[in-house]
GROMACS .gro file of C-alpha atoms in nm:
model
  464
    1MET     CA    1   0.000   0.000   0.000
    2THR     CA    2   0.277   0.245   0.093
    3ARG     CA    3   0.460   0.150  -0.223
    4HIS     CA    4   0.158   0.250  -0.438
    5LEU     CA    5   0.121   0.586  -0.261
    6LEU     CA    6   0.485   0.667  -0.323
    7SER     CA    7   0.442   0.594  -0.695
    8PHE     CA    8   0.156   0.850  -0.724
    9LEU     CA    9   0.335   1.120  -0.521
   10PRO     CA   10   0.537   1.269  -0.815
   11LEU     CA   11   0.218   1.291  -1.026
   12LEU     CA   12   0.035   1.472  -0.747
   13LEU     CA   13   0.321   1.720  -0.704
   14LEU     CA   14   0.330   1.789  -1.081
   15THR     CA   15  -0.047   1.843  -1.094
   16LYS     CA   16  -0.026   2.087  -0.803
   17ALA     CA   17   0.257   2.277  -0.972
   18LEU     CA   18   0.071   2.305  -1.306
   19ALA     CA   19  -0.238   2.442  -1.136
   20GLN     CA   20  -0.043   2.734  -0.987
   21LEU     CA   21   0.015   2.932  -1.326
   22THR     CA   22  -0.297   3.093  -1.474
   23VAL     CA   23  -0.332   3.341  -1.765
   24GLN     CA   24  -0.656   3.519  -1.856
   25SER     CA   25  -0.801   3.823  -2.032
   26PRO     CA   26  -1.053   4.030  -1.835
   27GLN     CA   27  -1.257   4.100  -2.154
   28PRO     CA   28  -1.293   3.889  -2.468
   29SER     CA   29  -1.275   4.179  -2.716
   30VAL     CA   30  -1.167   4.544  -2.745
   31GLN     CA   31  -1.310   4.809  -2.981
   32VAL     CA   32  -1.123   5.128  -3.069
   33PRO     CA   33  -1.168   5.393  -3.342
   34LEU     CA   34  -0.916   5.392  -3.625
   35GLY     CA   35  -0.593   5.566  -3.530
   36GLN     CA   36  -0.656   5.561  -3.156
   37PRO     CA   37  -0.440   5.357  -2.910
   38ALA     CA   38  -0.568   5.018  -2.795
   39VAL     CA   39  -0.480   4.820  -2.480
   40LEU     CA   40  -0.533   4.443  -2.491
   41PRO     CA   41  -0.555   4.327  -2.126
   42CYS     CA   42  -0.379   4.012  -2.007
   43THR     CA   43  -0.303   3.899  -1.651
   44TYR     CA   44  -0.125   3.602  -1.493
   45THR     CA   45  -0.071   3.451  -1.146
   46LEU     CA   46   0.228   3.259  -1.007
   47GLY     CA   47   0.265   3.041  -0.700
   48SER     CA   48   0.511   3.113  -0.423
   49GLY     CA   49   0.861   3.025  -0.529
   50ASP     CA   50   0.774   3.034  -0.901
   51SER     CA   51   0.944   3.281  -1.140
   52LEU     CA   52   0.846   3.450  -1.468
   53ARG     CA   53   1.056   3.360  -1.772
   54GLU     CA   54   0.890   3.533  -2.071
   55ILE     CA   55   0.583   3.713  -2.213
   56LYS     CA   56   0.500   3.679  -2.581
   57TRP     CA   57   0.226   3.837  -2.794
   58TYR     CA   58   0.115   3.694  -3.129
   59GLU     CA   59  -0.140   3.793  -3.393
   60ARG     CA   60  -0.352   3.506  -3.520
   61THR     CA   61  -0.409   3.499  -3.896
   62MET     CA   62  -0.718   3.367  -4.073
   63GLY     CA   63  -0.528   3.047  -4.147
   64GLY     CA   64  -0.440   2.993  -3.780
   65ASN     CA   65  -0.074   3.095  -3.806
   66ARG     CA   66   0.093   3.301  -3.534
   67VAL     CA   67   0.269   3.627  -3.628
   68PRO     CA   68   0.502   3.762  -3.355
   69VAL     CA   69   0.417   4.109  -3.223
   70VAL     CA   70   0.639   4.171  -2.920
   71PHE     CA   71   0.850   3.944  -2.694
   72TYR     CA   72   0.977   4.007  -2.341
   73PHE     CA   73   1.244   3.799  -2.162
   74THR     CA   74   1.344   3.834  -1.797
   75ASN     CA   75   1.699   3.693  -1.807
   76PRO     CA   76   1.841   3.925  -1.915
   77PRO     CA   77   1.549   4.176  -1.930
   78GLN     CA   78   1.482   4.248  -2.295
   79GLU     CA   79   1.178   4.361  -2.497
   80THR     CA   80   1.161   4.336  -2.877
   81ALA     CA   81   0.888   4.453  -3.118
   82PHE     CA   82   0.875   4.279  -3.456
   83ARG     CA   83   0.828   4.402  -3.810
   84GLY     CA   84   0.508   4.595  -3.863
   85TYR     CA   85   0.485   4.682  -3.494
   86GLU     CA   86   0.812   4.866  -3.432
   87GLY     CA   87   0.741   5.186  -3.245
   88ARG     CA   88   0.375   5.090  -3.197
   89ALA     CA   89   0.370   4.777  -2.978
   90SER     CA   90   0.486   4.763  -2.616
   91LEU     CA   91   0.405   4.577  -2.292
   92VAL     CA   92   0.207   4.731  -2.009
   93THR     CA   93   0.359   4.599  -1.684
   94ALA     CA   94   0.189   4.804  -1.414
   95ASP     CA   95   0.251   4.529  -1.158
   96ALA     CA   96   0.396   4.180  -1.130
   97SER     CA   97   0.081   4.013  -1.266
   98THR     CA   98   0.017   4.231  -1.577
   99ALA     CA   99   0.118   4.128  -1.930
  100SER     CA  100  -0.110   4.359  -2.136
  101LEU     CA  101  -0.027   4.478  -2.489
  102ARG     CA  102  -0.050   4.844  -2.597
  103LEU     CA  103  -0.088   4.932  -2.968
  104ASN     CA  104  -0.051   5.295  -3.073
  105GLU     CA  105  -0.192   5.441  -3.395
  106THR     CA  106  -0.415   5.146  -3.469
  107ARG     CA  107  -0.461   5.049  -3.831
  108PHE     CA  108  -0.741   4.877  -4.015
  109SER     CA  109  -0.507   4.582  -4.070
  110ASP     CA  110  -0.485   4.535  -3.690
  111ASN     CA  111  -0.835   4.385  -3.688
  112GLY     CA  112  -0.824   4.023  -3.570
  113GLN     CA  113  -0.739   3.792  -3.280
  114PHE     CA  114  -0.430   3.827  -3.058
  115GLU     CA  115  -0.273   3.570  -2.828
  116CYS     CA  116  -0.107   3.639  -2.490
  117LEU     CA  117   0.153   3.376  -2.386
  118VAL     CA  118   0.314   3.370  -2.039
  119GLY     CA  119   0.607   3.135  -1.962
  120ALA     CA  120   0.729   3.064  -1.604
  121MET     CA  121   0.937   2.824  -1.397
  122VAL     CA  122   0.682   2.648  -1.176
  123SER     CA  123   0.841   2.426  -0.911
  124GLY     CA  124   1.153   2.412  -1.130
  125VAL     CA  125   0.954   2.303  -1.436
  126PRO     CA  126   0.908   2.539  -1.744
  127GLN     CA  127   0.545   2.603  -1.819
  128GLU     CA  128   0.355   2.817  -2.081
  129VAL     CA  129  -0.010   2.927  -2.064
  130THR     CA  130  -0.203   3.138  -2.328
  131ALA     CA  131  -0.516   3.352  -2.350
  132ASN     CA  132  -0.689   3.500  -2.664
  133ILE     CA  133  -0.849   3.842  -2.717
  134ASP     CA  134  -1.014   4.005  -3.021
  135LEU     CA  135  -0.932   4.357  -3.147
  136ARG     CA  136  -1.188   4.549  -3.354
  137VAL     CA  137  -1.069   4.870  -3.519
  138LEU     CA  138  -1.375   5.085  -3.597
  139VAL     CA  139  -1.389   5.281  -3.926
  140ALA     CA  140  -1.661   5.546  -3.957
  141PRO     CA  141  -1.851   5.529  -4.289
  142HIS     CA  142  -1.876   5.809  -4.540
  143ALA     CA  143  -2.168   6.051  -4.509
  144PRO     CA  144  -2.495   5.890  -4.622
  145LYS     CA  145  -2.655   5.979  -4.956
  146ILE     CA  146  -3.011   5.956  -5.086
  147THR     CA  147  -3.097   5.852  -5.442
  148GLY     CA  148  -3.445   5.825  -5.591
  149ASP     CA  149  -3.609   5.631  -5.871
  150TYR     CA  150  -3.955   5.749  -5.979
  151SER     CA  151  -4.189   5.598  -6.235
  152GLU     CA  152  -4.421   5.863  -6.376
  153ALA     CA  153  -4.647   5.598  -6.528
  154THR     CA  154  -4.716   5.409  -6.202
  155GLY     CA  155  -4.629   5.681  -5.948
  156HIS     CA  156  -4.392   5.438  -5.775
  157LEU     CA  157  -4.107   5.609  -5.585
  158ASN     CA  158  -3.810   5.416  -5.449
  159LEU     CA  159  -3.572   5.596  -5.211
  160THR     CA  160  -3.235   5.440  -5.124
  161CYS     CA  161  -2.999   5.550  -4.846
  162THR     CA  162  -2.633   5.444  -4.881
  163ALA     CA  163  -2.339   5.469  -4.638
  164LEU     CA  164  -2.012   5.340  -4.782
  165HIS     CA  165  -1.667   5.236  -4.658
  166GLY     CA  166  -1.732   5.162  -4.292
  167PHE     CA  167  -1.637   4.889  -4.047
  168PRO     CA  168  -1.856   4.747  -3.927
  169ALA     CA  169  -2.141   4.849  -4.157
  170ALA     CA  170  -2.344   5.158  -4.058
  171ASN     CA  171  -2.690   5.124  -3.910
  172LEU     CA  172  -2.938   5.313  -4.135
  173THR     CA  173  -3.283   5.442  -4.034
  174TRP     CA  174  -3.552   5.619  -4.245
  175TYR     CA  175  -3.775   5.902  -4.119
  176ARG     CA  176  -4.077   6.072  -4.283
  177ASP     CA  177  -4.147   6.416  -4.136
  178GLY     CA  178  -3.960   6.309  -3.822
  179VAL     CA  179  -4.135   5.973  -3.779
  180ALA     CA  180  -3.942   5.648  -3.826
  181VAL     CA  181  -4.048   5.454  -4.133
  182PRO     CA  182  -4.021   5.074  -4.151
  183ALA     CA  183  -3.755   5.002  -4.407
  184GLY     CA  184  -3.701   4.704  -4.626
  185ARG     CA  185  -3.410   4.468  -4.622
  186VAL     CA  186  -3.069   4.614  -4.535
  187ASP     CA  187  -2.795   4.512  -4.777
  188VAL     CA  188  -2.438   4.489  -4.650
  189VAL     CA  189  -2.158   4.436  -4.902
  190THR     CA  190  -1.793   4.384  -4.808
  191ASP     CA  191  -1.538   4.515  -5.055
  192GLY     CA  192  -1.196   4.372  -5.137
  193GLN     CA  193  -1.023   4.565  -4.857
  194GLY     CA  194  -1.265   4.449  -4.589
  195TYR     CA  195  -1.472   4.769  -4.562
  196GLN     CA  196  -1.849   4.732  -4.554
  197ASP     CA  197  -2.115   4.926  -4.751
  198ALA     CA  198  -2.470   4.951  -4.615
  199ARG     CA  199  -2.787   5.022  -4.822
  200VAL     CA  200  -3.151   5.038  -4.723
  201SER     CA  201  -3.456   5.140  -4.933
  202VAL     CA  202  -3.815   5.256  -4.878
  203ASN     CA  203  -4.098   5.260  -5.132
  204PHE     CA  204  -4.389   5.504  -5.177
  205THR     CA  205  -4.661   5.583  -5.427
  206VAL     CA  206  -4.661   5.948  -5.533
  207ARG     CA  207  -4.881   6.123  -5.789
  208ALA     CA  208  -4.750   6.408  -5.998
  209ASN     CA  209  -4.855   6.755  -5.881
  210SER     CA  210  -5.026   6.604  -5.575
  211SER     CA  211  -5.133   6.862  -5.319
  212GLY     CA  212  -4.901   6.904  -5.022
  213ALA     CA  213  -4.625   6.697  -5.181
  214GLY     CA  214  -4.375   6.976  -5.126
  215THR     CA  215  -4.421   6.962  -4.748
  216VAL     CA  216  -4.303   6.602  -4.704
  217THR     CA  217  -3.943   6.564  -4.582
  218TYR     CA  218  -3.758   6.234  -4.583
  219ARG     CA  219  -3.447   6.181  -4.373
  220CYS     CA  220  -3.189   5.903  -4.342
  221ASP     CA  221  -2.975   5.863  -4.027
  222ALA     CA  222  -2.646   5.667  -4.025
  223SER     CA  223  -2.526   5.555  -3.678
  224HIS     CA  224  -2.196   5.381  -3.603
  225PRO     CA  225  -2.004   5.266  -3.292
  226SER     CA  226  -1.723   5.512  -3.376
  227LEU     CA  227  -1.962   5.810  -3.390
  228THR     CA  228  -2.109   5.992  -3.093
  229THR     CA  229  -2.381   6.149  -3.312
  230ALA     CA  230  -2.552   5.997  -3.615
  231MET     CA  231  -2.492   6.148  -3.958
  232GLN     CA  232  -2.805   6.270  -4.139
  233VAL     CA  233  -2.918   6.351  -4.491
  234SER     CA  234  -3.264   6.473  -4.593
  235GLY     CA  235  -3.463   6.592  -4.892
  236LYS     CA  236  -3.807   6.721  -4.975
  237LEU     CA  237  -4.039   6.520  -5.191
  238GLY     CA  238  -4.195   6.782  -5.417
  239PRO     CA  239  -4.116   7.038  -5.682
  240PRO     CA  240  -3.769   7.194  -5.665
  241ILE     CA  241  -3.746   7.536  -5.506
  242VAL     CA  242  -3.520   7.784  -5.687
  243THR     CA  243  -3.350   7.994  -5.420
  244GLY     CA  244  -3.183   8.242  -5.658
  245ILE     CA  245  -2.939   8.307  -5.941
  246THR     CA  246  -2.576   8.395  -5.876
  247THR     CA  247  -2.344   8.562  -6.125
  248SER     CA  248  -1.973   8.555  -6.201
  249PRO     CA  249  -1.845   8.823  -6.180
  250ALA     CA  250  -2.054   8.909  -5.877
  251ASN     CA  251  -2.071   9.283  -5.956
  252ILE     CA  252  -2.309   9.316  -6.253
  253GLU     CA  253  -2.351   9.694  -6.222
  254SER     CA  254  -2.033   9.757  -6.424
  255LEU     CA  255  -2.084   9.508  -6.706
  256MET     CA  256  -1.944   9.634  -7.035
  257GLU     CA  257  -1.953   9.532  -7.395
  258TYR     CA  258  -1.736   9.226  -7.478
  259ASP     CA  259  -1.754   9.093  -7.115
  260ASP     CA  260  -1.819   8.726  -7.024
  261VAL     CA  261  -2.084   8.643  -6.761
  262THR     CA  262  -2.188   8.310  -6.602
  263LEU     CA  263  -2.528   8.263  -6.436
  264THR     CA  264  -2.583   7.978  -6.188
  265CYS     CA  265  -2.928   7.863  -6.074
  266ALA     CA  266  -2.950   7.729  -5.714
  267ALA     CA  267  -3.243   7.502  -5.625
  268GLU     CA  268  -3.350   7.284  -5.332
  269GLY     CA  269  -3.542   6.962  -5.354
  270GLY     CA  270  -3.311   6.780  -5.596
  271LEU     CA  271  -3.187   6.529  -5.337
  272VAL     CA  272  -3.484   6.301  -5.399
  273LEU     CA  273  -3.601   6.384  -5.750
  274GLU     CA  274  -3.332   6.553  -5.958
  275PRO     CA  275  -3.473   6.863  -6.129
  276THR     CA  276  -3.417   6.968  -6.489
  277TYR     CA  277  -3.324   7.329  -6.575
  278GLN     CA  278  -3.437   7.554  -6.857
  279TRP     CA  279  -3.299   7.901  -6.940
  280SER     CA  280  -3.484   8.178  -7.123
  281ARG     CA  281  -3.483   8.555  -7.177
  282ASP     CA  282  -3.799   8.756  -7.126
  283GLY     CA  283  -3.946   8.884  -7.448
  284THR     CA  284  -3.690   8.727  -7.681
  285SER     CA  285  -3.462   8.430  -7.736
  286LEU     CA  286  -3.125   8.368  -7.582
  287PRO     CA  287  -2.825   8.545  -7.746
  288ASP     CA  288  -2.623   8.359  -8.008
  289GLY     CA  289  -2.322   8.363  -7.774
  290ALA     CA  290  -2.510   8.206  -7.479
  291VAL     CA  291  -2.434   7.844  -7.379
  292ALA     CA  292  -2.669   7.662  -7.138
  293ALA     CA  293  -2.544   7.354  -6.947
  294GLY     CA  294  -2.769   7.228  -6.665
  295ASN     CA  295  -2.808   7.492  -6.398
  296THR     CA  296  -2.551   7.729  -6.557
  297LEU     CA  297  -2.576   7.977  -6.845
  298LYS     CA  298  -2.264   8.143  -6.992
  299ILE     CA  299  -2.275   8.455  -7.210
  300VAL     CA  300  -1.950   8.516  -7.396
  301PHE     CA  301  -1.833   8.831  -7.578
  302ALA     CA  302  -2.150   9.013  -7.483
  303SER     CA  303  -2.291   9.311  -7.672
  304PRO     CA  304  -2.543   9.578  -7.563
  305LYS     CA  305  -2.820   9.391  -7.746
  306ASP     CA  306  -2.764   9.095  -7.507
  307SER     CA  307  -2.907   9.301  -7.220
  308GLY     CA  308  -3.232   9.180  -7.066
  309THR     CA  309  -3.395   8.969  -6.795
  310TYR     CA  310  -3.281   8.606  -6.782
  311ARG     CA  311  -3.498   8.339  -6.620
  312CYS     CA  312  -3.409   7.994  -6.477
  313THR     CA  313  -3.683   7.733  -6.438
  314ALA     CA  314  -3.624   7.414  -6.233
  315SER     CA  315  -3.880   7.137  -6.263
  316ASN     CA  316  -3.956   6.773  -6.190
  317VAL     CA  317  -4.266   6.554  -6.212
  318LEU     CA  318  -4.409   6.719  -5.903
  319GLY     CA  319  -4.390   7.079  -6.026
  320SER     CA  320  -4.156   7.369  -6.108
  321THR     CA  321  -4.035   7.707  -5.980
  322ASN     CA  322  -3.822   7.982  -6.133
  323ALA     CA  323  -3.608   8.287  -6.060
  324LYS     CA  324  -3.479   8.575  -6.275
  325LYS     CA  325  -3.181   8.810  -6.306
  326THR     CA  326  -3.149   9.133  -6.511
  327LEU     CA  327  -2.825   9.212  -6.695
  328GLN     CA  328  -2.730   9.542  -6.862
  329PHE     CA  329  -2.427   9.557  -7.092
  330LYS     CA  330  -2.295   9.910  -7.159
  331GLU     CA  331  -2.116  10.020  -7.474
  332GLN     CA  332  -1.742  10.073  -7.466
  333PRO     CA  333  -1.646  10.447  -7.485
  334LEU     CA  334  -1.516  10.564  -7.825
  335ILE     CA  335  -1.152  10.679  -7.845
  336ARG     CA  336  -1.090  10.947  -8.116
  337GLU     CA  337  -0.782  10.888  -8.329
  338PRO     CA  338  -0.534  11.176  -8.381
  339GLN     CA  339  -0.606  11.196  -8.759
  340THR     CA  340  -0.868  11.036  -8.978
  341GLN     CA  341  -0.865  10.972  -9.351
  342GLU     CA  342  -1.075  11.284  -9.416
  343ASP     CA  343  -0.821  11.504  -9.231
  344SER     CA  344  -0.526  11.368  -9.429
  345GLY     CA  345  -0.682  11.460  -9.767
  346LEU     CA  346  -0.569  11.130  -9.924
  347PRO     CA  347  -0.729  10.788  -9.923
  348GLY     CA  348  -0.572  10.547  -9.682
  349GLU     CA  349  -0.454  10.314  -9.958
  350ILE     CA  350  -0.264  10.590 -10.142
  351THR     CA  351  -0.107  10.718  -9.823
  352LEU     CA  352   0.015  10.368  -9.741
  353VAL     CA  353   0.164  10.324 -10.093
  354ILE     CA  354   0.348  10.658 -10.069
  355VAL     CA  355   0.492  10.575  -9.729
  356LEU     CA  356   0.606  10.234  -9.849
  357ALA     CA  357   0.764  10.386 -10.165
  358VAL     CA  358   0.958  10.643  -9.960
  359PHE     CA  359   1.091  10.376  -9.729
  360ALA     CA  360   1.183  10.156 -10.028
  361GLY     CA  361   1.376  10.443 -10.195
  362LEU     CA  362   1.562  10.525  -9.878
  363GLY     CA  363   1.648  10.162  -9.836
  364ALA     CA  364   1.780  10.130 -10.194
  365PHE     CA  365   1.990  10.448 -10.164
  366GLY     CA  366   2.137  10.337  -9.836
  367GLY     CA  367   2.216   9.994  -9.978
  368ALA     CA  368   2.394  10.141 -10.283
  369ALA     CA  369   2.602  10.379 -10.070
  370TYR     CA  370   2.697  10.098  -9.841
  371TYR     CA  371   2.798   9.878 -10.140
  372ILE     CA  372   3.021  10.153 -10.295
  373ARG     CA  373   3.193  10.225  -9.966
  374ARG     CA  374   3.261   9.858  -9.905
  375ARG     CA  375   3.396   9.809 -10.260
  376LYS     CA  376   3.636  10.104 -10.227
  377GLN     CA  377   3.762   9.971  -9.895
  378SER     CA  378   3.818   9.630 -10.056
  379GLN     CA  379   4.020   9.779 -10.345
  380ASP     CA  380   4.232   9.987 -10.110
  381GLU     CA  381   4.314   9.679  -9.910
  382GLU     CA  382   4.419   9.481 -10.225
  383ALA     CA  383   4.636   9.760 -10.396
  384PRO     CA  384   5.020   9.734 -10.337
  385GLU     CA  385   5.199  10.001 -10.141
  386VAL     CA  386   5.339  10.278 -10.362
  387VAL     CA  387   5.684  10.416 -10.276
  388GLU     CA  388   5.730  10.776 -10.385
  389GLU     CA  389   6.050  10.852 -10.584
  390GLU     CA  390   6.214  11.181 -10.662
  391PRO     CA  391   6.114  11.315 -11.003
  392LYS     CA  392   6.371  11.271 -11.282
  393PRO     CA  393   6.444  11.547 -11.530
  394VAL     CA  394   6.262  11.501 -11.856
  395VAL     CA  395   6.464  11.554 -12.178
  396ALA     CA  396   6.268  11.659 -12.478
  397PRO     CA  397   6.316  11.414 -12.764
  398ARG     CA  398   6.545  11.548 -13.037
  399SER     CA  399   6.780  11.421 -13.300
  400ILE     CA  400   7.124  11.409 -13.154
  401LEU     CA  401   7.441  11.350 -13.336
  402LYS     CA  402   7.684  11.154 -13.142
  403ALA     CA  403   8.043  11.108 -13.238
  404PRO     CA  404   8.260  10.821 -13.139
  405PRO     CA  405   8.471  10.883 -12.840
  406VAL     CA  406   8.816  11.019 -12.926
  407PRO     CA  407   9.118  11.090 -12.719
  408MET     CA  408   9.122  11.407 -12.525
  409ALA     CA  409   9.390  11.546 -12.744
  410GLN     CA  410   9.177  11.499 -13.051
  411GLN     CA  411   8.874  11.655 -12.884
  412ARG     CA  412   9.041  11.989 -12.863
  413PRO     CA  413   9.031  12.160 -13.203
  414SER     CA  414   9.357  12.272 -13.356
  415LEU     CA  415   9.400  12.627 -13.454
  416THR     CA  416   9.590  12.521 -13.752
  417ASN     CA  417   9.325  12.286 -13.886
  418GLN     CA  418   9.030  12.525 -13.866
  419ASN     CA  419   8.985  12.858 -14.023
  420VAL     CA  420   8.857  13.024 -13.712
  421PRO     CA  421   8.978  13.358 -13.603
  422PRO     CA  422   9.160  13.357 -13.270
  423ALA     CA  423   8.922  13.612 -13.134
  424ALA     CA  424   8.636  13.364 -13.170
  425LEU     CA  425   8.795  13.125 -12.929
  426VAL     CA  426   8.690  13.154 -12.576
  427ASP     CA  427   8.928  12.907 -12.426
  428GLN     CA  428   9.161  12.641 -12.558
  429GLY     CA  429   9.005  12.302 -12.567
  430ARG     CA  430   8.664  12.451 -12.513
  431PRO     CA  431   8.435  12.498 -12.810
  432SER     CA  432   8.235  12.817 -12.850
  433HIS     CA  433   7.863  12.837 -12.846
  434SER     CA  434   7.883  12.921 -13.210
  435ASN     CA  435   8.037  12.590 -13.312
  436PRO     CA  436   7.920  12.499 -13.653
  437ARG     CA  437   7.676  12.212 -13.700
  438PRO     CA  438   7.860  11.893 -13.781
  439GLU     CA  439   7.849  11.784 -14.132
  440GLY     CA  440   7.573  11.550 -14.207
  441ALA     CA  441   7.377  11.634 -13.888
  442PRO     CA  442   7.014  11.719 -13.912
  443SER     CA  443   6.921  12.080 -13.925
  444GLY     CA  444   6.843  12.248 -13.597
  445VAL     CA  445   7.081  12.026 -13.399
  446GLN     CA  446   7.392  12.174 -13.251
  447GLU     CA  447   7.709  11.994 -13.179
  448ARG     CA  448   7.697  11.857 -12.838
  449GLY     CA  449   7.976  11.975 -12.621
  450TYR     CA  450   8.070  12.082 -12.279
  451ASP     CA  451   7.847  12.384 -12.285
  452ASN     CA  452   7.537  12.178 -12.375
  453PRO     CA  453   7.388  12.037 -12.051
  454ALA     CA  454   7.193  11.777 -12.239
  455SER     CA  455   7.512  11.624 -12.373
  456LYS     CA  456   7.660  11.537 -12.043
  457GLY     CA  457   7.689  11.165 -11.999
  458ASP     CA  458   7.569  11.094 -12.354
  459GLU     CA  459   7.755  10.857 -12.573
  460PHE     CA  460   7.820  10.868 -12.945
  461ASN     CA  461   7.556  10.713 -13.163
  462PRO     CA  462   7.717  10.561 -13.469
  463GLN     CA  463   7.399  10.605 -13.676
  464TYR     CA  464   7.472  10.968 -13.707
   0.00000   0.00000   0.00000
């Protein structure tokens, strides 16, 4: 008997040790608006003598896999946030039994289930215990919109309220003159990114031009966990109400000829049944330069004859209303020119021809002068440099008798060989100016001698 008790003692001690570590989450899920911080609570308890080893947080995927978020180890103390959570994930350790996770700047991708794992040494044996918690990141939907579909033949009106891109889907409610209206089926569609679109419709039977139709107001409210106040949109079921016509430019008192003006017609009541717009001018048709497009009318390059009262009419199957605006386009002031054709005395065409002819003549004259000047400069540059020489004496052409050179003794005439009186001699060896003309010399030519300057340096010419 004692032997059997001793065999079960280790199992009892191990069971007691395992029962001493517990991990739990105080709440199964946490909701937080997009971008706000979230705290996922997790607590644990240890027995006396037991010690904490580690705290690990994981994100559970749709396939059941675990993605690490942040790990904490006690020996040595170290905390590590993993990819995608760096700078956002951290542990909240307010006391020895807290292992909560804090996520800053929550994202839509943070939606899902998280796992808290606590590891400890219990009675010398390593042990791990986990707890799961869901995180829901709330995304407010876009403002609701109302669209209408009306059948004029049957009088059937279908109104649809839509709130897109929310998580979870918005809760939509219809009201008629402030009283809730039972709606049909609510359609929720999830897009590829996980956002949800909500749509709900109501149906009515409406007759065209029915009395009191313009006093009925329909409203759609969109409520959401991330909103403190519901978003609303409303519209009147009836003829559109034109509230006025605005202009661009706003100041129409100073409109002038050739200006551009745009008129815009503002109307209420188009949220349910979209109105159609028609533009007209009192007493006449629209100007040729006017372009109408929906609730706008544009007048381009206006003239004084485009002045008048313009009217905008908005209508639907339940009726119509209109508004008007008066425009006055003033003529541009005339600017007198310094001289007209009558003052000049010549027709404009002739004056232009004369002016052009004068300019053409001046241009031709200037071109010719420029060409001559350039040609002269070119010739001067090409001509060789002339060196001035002293003028040489010019000897008039004459017939000269030249004798062959003879010895000096023979050049002097002998007194014995010539019948010349001694008194006629001026000096010996020097002929007189009255020397007779050599025989055979042409008439008018004297004998060349020392007293004839033209004979100096000349040589005898045998032809004479």
